[in-house]
Short mmCIF file of C-alpha atoms in Angstrom, two decimals:
data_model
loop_
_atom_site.label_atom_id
_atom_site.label_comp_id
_atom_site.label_asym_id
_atom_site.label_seq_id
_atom_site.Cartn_x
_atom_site.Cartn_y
_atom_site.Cartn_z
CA UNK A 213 -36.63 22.92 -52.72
CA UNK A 214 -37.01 18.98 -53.97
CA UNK A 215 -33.09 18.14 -55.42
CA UNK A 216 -31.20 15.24 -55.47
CA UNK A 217 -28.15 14.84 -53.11
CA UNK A 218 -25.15 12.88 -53.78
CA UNK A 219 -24.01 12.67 -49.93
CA UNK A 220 -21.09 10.22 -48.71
CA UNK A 221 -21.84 8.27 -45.23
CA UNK A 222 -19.90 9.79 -42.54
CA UNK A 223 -20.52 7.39 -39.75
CA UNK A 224 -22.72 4.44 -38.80
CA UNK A 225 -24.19 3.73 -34.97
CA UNK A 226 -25.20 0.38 -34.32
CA UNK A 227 -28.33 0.46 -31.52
CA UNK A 228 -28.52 -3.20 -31.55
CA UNK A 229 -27.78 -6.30 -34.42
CA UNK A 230 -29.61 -4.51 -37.30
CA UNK A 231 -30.91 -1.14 -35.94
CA UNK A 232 -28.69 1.64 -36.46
CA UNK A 233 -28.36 4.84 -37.59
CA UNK A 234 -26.51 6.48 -40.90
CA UNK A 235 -25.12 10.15 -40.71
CA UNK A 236 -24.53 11.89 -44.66
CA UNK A 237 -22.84 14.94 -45.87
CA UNK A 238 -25.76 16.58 -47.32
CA UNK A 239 -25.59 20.08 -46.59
CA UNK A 240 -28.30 21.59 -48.50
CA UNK A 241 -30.79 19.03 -47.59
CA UNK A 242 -29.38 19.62 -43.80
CA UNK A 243 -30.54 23.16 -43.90
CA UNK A 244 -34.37 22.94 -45.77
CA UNK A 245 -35.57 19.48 -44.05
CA UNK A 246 -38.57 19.81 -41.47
CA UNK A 247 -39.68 17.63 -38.84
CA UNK A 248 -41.51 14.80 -40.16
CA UNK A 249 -40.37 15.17 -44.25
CA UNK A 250 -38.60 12.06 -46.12
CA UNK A 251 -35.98 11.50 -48.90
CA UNK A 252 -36.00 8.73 -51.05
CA UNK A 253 -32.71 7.13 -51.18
CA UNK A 254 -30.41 5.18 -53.90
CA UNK A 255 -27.43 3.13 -53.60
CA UNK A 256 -25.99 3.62 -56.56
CA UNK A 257 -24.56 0.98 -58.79
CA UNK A 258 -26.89 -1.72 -57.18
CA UNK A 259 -29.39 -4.21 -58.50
CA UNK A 260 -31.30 -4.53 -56.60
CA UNK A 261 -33.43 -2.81 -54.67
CA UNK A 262 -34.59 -1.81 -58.05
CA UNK A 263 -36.53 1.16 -56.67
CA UNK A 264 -35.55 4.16 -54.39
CA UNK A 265 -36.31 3.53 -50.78
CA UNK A 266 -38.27 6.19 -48.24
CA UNK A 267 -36.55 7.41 -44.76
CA UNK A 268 -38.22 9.36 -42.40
CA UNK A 269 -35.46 12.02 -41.63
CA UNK A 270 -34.73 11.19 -38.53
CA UNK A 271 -33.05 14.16 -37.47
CA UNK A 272 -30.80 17.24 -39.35
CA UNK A 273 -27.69 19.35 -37.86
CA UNK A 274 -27.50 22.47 -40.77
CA UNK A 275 -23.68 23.79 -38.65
CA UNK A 276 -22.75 20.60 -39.54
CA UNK A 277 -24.26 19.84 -43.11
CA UNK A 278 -25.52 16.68 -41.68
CA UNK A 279 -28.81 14.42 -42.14
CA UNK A 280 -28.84 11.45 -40.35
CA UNK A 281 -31.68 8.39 -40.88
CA UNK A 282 -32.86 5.67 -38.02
CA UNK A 283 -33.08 2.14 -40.14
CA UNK A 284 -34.08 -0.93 -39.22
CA UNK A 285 -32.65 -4.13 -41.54
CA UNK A 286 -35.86 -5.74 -43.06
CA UNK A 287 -34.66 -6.64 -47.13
CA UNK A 288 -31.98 -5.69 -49.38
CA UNK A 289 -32.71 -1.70 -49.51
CA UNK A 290 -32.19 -1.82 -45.58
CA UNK A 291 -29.40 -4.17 -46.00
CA UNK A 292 -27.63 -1.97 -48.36
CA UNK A 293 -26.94 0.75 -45.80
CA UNK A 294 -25.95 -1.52 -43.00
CA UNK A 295 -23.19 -2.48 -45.30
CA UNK A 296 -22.27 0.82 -47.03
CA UNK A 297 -19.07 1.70 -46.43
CA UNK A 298 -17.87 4.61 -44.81
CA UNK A 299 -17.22 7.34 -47.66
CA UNK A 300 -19.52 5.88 -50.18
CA UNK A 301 -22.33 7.82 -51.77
CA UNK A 302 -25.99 7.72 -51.84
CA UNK A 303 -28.26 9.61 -53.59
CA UNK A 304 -31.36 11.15 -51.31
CA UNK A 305 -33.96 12.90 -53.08
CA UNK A 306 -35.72 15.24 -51.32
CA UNK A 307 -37.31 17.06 -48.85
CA UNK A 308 -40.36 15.30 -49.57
CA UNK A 309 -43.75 15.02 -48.37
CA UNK A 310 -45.18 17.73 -45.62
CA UNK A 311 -44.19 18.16 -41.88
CA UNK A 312 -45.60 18.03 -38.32
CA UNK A 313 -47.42 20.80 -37.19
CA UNK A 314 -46.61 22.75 -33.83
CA UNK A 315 -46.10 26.47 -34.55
CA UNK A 316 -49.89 27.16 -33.44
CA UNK A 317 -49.04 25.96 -30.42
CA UNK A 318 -48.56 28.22 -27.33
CA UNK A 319 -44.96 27.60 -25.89
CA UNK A 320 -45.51 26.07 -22.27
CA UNK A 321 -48.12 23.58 -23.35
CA UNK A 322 -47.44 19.72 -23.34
CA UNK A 323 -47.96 16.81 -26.61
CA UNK A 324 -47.27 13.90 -26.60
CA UNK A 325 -45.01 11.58 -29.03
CA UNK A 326 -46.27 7.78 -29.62
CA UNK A 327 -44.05 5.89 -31.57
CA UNK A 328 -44.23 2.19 -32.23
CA UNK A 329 -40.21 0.71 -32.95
CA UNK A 330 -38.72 1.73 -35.27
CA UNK A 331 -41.68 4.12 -35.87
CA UNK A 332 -39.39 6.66 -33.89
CA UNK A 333 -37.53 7.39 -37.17
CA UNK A 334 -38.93 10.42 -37.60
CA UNK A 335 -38.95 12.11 -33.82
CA UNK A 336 -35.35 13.43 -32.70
CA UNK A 337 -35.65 16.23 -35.75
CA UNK A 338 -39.30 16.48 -34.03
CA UNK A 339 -38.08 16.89 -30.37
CA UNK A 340 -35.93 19.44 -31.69
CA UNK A 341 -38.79 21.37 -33.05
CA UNK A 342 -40.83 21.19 -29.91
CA UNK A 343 -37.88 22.88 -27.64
CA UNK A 344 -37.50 25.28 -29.98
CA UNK A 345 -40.90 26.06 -29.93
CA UNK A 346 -41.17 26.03 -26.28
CA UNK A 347 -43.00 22.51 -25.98
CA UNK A 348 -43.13 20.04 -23.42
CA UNK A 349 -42.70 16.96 -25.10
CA UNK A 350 -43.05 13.36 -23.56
CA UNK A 351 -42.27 10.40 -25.54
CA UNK A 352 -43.73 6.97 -25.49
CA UNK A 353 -41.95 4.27 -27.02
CA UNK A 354 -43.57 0.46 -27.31
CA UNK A 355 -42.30 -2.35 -28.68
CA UNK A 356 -42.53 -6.07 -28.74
CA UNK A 357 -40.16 -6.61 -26.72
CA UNK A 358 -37.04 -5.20 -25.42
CA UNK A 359 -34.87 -5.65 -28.43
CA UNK A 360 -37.00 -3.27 -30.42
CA UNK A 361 -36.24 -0.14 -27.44
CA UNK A 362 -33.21 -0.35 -28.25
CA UNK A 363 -33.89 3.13 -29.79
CA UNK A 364 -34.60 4.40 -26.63
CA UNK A 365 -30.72 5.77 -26.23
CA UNK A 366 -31.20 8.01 -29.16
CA UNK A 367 -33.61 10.17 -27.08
CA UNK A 368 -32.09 10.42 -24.39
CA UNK A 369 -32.69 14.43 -22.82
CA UNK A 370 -34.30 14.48 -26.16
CA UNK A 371 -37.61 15.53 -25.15
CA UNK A 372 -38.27 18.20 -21.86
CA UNK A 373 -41.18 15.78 -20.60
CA UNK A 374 -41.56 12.10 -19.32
CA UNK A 375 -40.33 9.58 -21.42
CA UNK A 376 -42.51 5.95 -21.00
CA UNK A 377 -41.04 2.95 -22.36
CA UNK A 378 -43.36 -0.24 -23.06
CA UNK A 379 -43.14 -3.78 -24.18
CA UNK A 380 -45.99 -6.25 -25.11
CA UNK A 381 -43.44 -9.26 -23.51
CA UNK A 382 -42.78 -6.83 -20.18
CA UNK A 383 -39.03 -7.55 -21.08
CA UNK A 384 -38.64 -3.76 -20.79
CA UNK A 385 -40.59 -0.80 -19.32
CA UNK A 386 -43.99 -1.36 -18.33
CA UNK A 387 -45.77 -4.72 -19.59
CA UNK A 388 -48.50 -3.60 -22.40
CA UNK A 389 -48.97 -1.49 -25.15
CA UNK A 390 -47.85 1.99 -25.63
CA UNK A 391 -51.12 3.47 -26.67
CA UNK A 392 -52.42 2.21 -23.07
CA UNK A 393 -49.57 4.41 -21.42
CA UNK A 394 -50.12 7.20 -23.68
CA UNK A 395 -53.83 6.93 -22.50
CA UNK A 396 -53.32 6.73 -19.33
CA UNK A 397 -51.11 9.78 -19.25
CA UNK A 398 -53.55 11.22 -21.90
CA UNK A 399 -56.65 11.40 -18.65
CA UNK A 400 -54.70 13.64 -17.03
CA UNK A 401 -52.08 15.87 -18.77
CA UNK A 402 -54.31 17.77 -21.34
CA UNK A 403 -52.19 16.97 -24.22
CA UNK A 404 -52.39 19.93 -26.80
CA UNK A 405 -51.00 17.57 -29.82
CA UNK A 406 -50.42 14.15 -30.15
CA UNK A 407 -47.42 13.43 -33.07
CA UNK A 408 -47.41 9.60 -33.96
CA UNK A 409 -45.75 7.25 -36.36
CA UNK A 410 -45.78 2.93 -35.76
CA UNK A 411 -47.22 0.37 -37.59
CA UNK A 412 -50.83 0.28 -39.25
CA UNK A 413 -52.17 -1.82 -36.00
CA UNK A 414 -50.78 0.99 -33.40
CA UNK A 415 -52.81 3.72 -35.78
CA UNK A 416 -56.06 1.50 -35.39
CA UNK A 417 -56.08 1.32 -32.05
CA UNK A 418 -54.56 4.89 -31.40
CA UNK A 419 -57.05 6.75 -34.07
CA UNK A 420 -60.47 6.31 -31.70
CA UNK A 421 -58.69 6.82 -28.47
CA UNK A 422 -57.47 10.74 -29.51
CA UNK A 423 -61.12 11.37 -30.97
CA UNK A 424 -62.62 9.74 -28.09
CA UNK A 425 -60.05 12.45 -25.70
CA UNK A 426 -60.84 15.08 -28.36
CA UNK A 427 -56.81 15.34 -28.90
CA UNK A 428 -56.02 16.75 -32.75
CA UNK A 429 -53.26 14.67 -33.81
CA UNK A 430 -51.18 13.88 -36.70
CA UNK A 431 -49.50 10.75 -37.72
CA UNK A 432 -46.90 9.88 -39.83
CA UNK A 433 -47.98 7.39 -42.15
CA UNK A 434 -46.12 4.56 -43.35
CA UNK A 435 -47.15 3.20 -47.07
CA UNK A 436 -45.28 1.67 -49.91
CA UNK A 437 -43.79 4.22 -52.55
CA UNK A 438 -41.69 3.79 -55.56
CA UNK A 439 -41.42 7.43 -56.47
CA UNK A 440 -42.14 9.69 -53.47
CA UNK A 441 -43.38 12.63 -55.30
CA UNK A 442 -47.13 11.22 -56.46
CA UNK A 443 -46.68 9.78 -59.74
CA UNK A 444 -46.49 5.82 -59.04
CA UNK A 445 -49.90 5.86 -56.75
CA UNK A 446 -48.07 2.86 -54.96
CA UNK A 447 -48.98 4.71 -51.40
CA UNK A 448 -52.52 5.60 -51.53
CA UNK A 449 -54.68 5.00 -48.32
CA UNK A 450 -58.17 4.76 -47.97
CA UNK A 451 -59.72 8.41 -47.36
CA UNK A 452 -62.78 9.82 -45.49
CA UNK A 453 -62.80 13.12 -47.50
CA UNK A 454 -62.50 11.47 -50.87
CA UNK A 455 -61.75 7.97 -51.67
CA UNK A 456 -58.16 7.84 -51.94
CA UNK A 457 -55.07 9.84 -50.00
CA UNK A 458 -51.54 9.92 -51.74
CA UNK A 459 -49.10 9.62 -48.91
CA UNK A 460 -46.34 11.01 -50.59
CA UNK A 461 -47.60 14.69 -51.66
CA UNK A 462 -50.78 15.05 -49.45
CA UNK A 463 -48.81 13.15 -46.21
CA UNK A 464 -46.82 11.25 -45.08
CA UNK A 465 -48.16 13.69 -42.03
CA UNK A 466 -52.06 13.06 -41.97
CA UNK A 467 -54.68 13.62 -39.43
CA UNK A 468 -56.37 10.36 -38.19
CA UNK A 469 -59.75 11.26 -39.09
CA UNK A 470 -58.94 12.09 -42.73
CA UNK A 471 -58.09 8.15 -42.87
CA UNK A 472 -60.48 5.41 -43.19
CA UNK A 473 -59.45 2.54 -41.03
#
């Protein structure tokens, strides 16, 4: 159930100069969160940001009453957790939003993960879903360059299948972008799912290739939201259904062809 959580920061893990992770005490949270939900989080007795900020859960221990989040420094509500200190609270609203979908799936059979930077937020609680489930999971991970797989630690024995690392620079992995691995590997390997979550210009590119391969998918959709729960309308994306999509309540977990790119 939706609650607000006043959880202290346990520990910070610094990836690379701003990408890191934060760990809270949050036990309730811990044990209700599925793969692919969000909080919206507070520093308290800040300025600014002036709004609550979304996370992706990135992944959730329940033994240990922990929920951790992947973050990437981009403006002050990013900059407030790389300097929280250990100990301090923040509040995370949540579980919000729906979650991936793999229970239909018949344990044995392969997906696929396509994550663009720091668009892996969400996939560690995922790959613990899919081994759970009995899922062969292989991960492919693109970024501009190799600074931005720096993420690429986190997942390590993460996932039971291949993991293929790409950079548009060819600084790290293979030179290109990561929906050209994933389609490559996509010719061949029969994908039953395909879980993604990146930027706007990965889902363009990545939204005619699974149609084309006739792959059902879901992505994890990144939009602008002040409240999280559906009554600011800041996240609405263009819809094929019906003209608008709330990200919040009818996502953040949306198949591609319900979008209108």
């Amino acid at each position: 159930m939706k609650a607000d959580h006043r959880a202290p920061l346990l520990r910070r893990h610094v990836f690379a100069p701003g990408l890191f992770s934060v760990t809270f005490a949050a036990p309730a949270l811990a044990a209700s969160i599925r793969p692919g939900q969000f909080v919206m989080l507070e520093v308290p007795d800040r300025i600014r940001p002036y709004l609550r900020r979304a996370y992706s859960v990135a992944d959730a221990n329940p033994a240990e009453g922990t929920v951790e989040l992947l973050v990437k420094t981009i403006g002050c509500g990013t900059a407030a957790l790389e300097t929280l200190p250990i100990g301090a609270e923040a509040n995370l609203l949540g579980p919000l939003g729906n979650a991936f979908s793999f229970e239909d799936i018949a344990r044995g059979a392969r997906v696929a993960v396509v994550a663009g930077g720091i668009g892996a937020a969400p996939f560690p609680l995922l790959a613990r879903g899919l081994r759970a489930a009995g899922l062969v999971g292989d991960l492919f991970l693109g970024g501009r360059g190799a600074s931005d797989l720096a993420l690429a630690s986190r997942f390590a024995g993460a996932f039971d299948g291949e993991t293929v690392l790409t950079t548009d620079d060819g600084s790290a992995g293979e030179r290109g972008r990561v929906t050209e691995a994933f389609e490559r590997a996509a010719a061949t390997r029969g994908y039953a799912r395909a879980f993604a979550c990146g930027p706007m210009a990965m889902f363009r590119s990545l939204a005619p290739l699974v149609a084309r391969l006739g792959i059902a998918s879901e992505f994890s959709t990144e939009a602008d939201m002040g409240c999280g729960f559906g009554v600011c309308l800041g996240c609405v994306l263009p819809g094929t259904e019906k003209e608008f999509l709330v990200s919040c309540t009818e996502g953040p977990i949306l198949a591609p062809e319900r979008i209108r790119w």
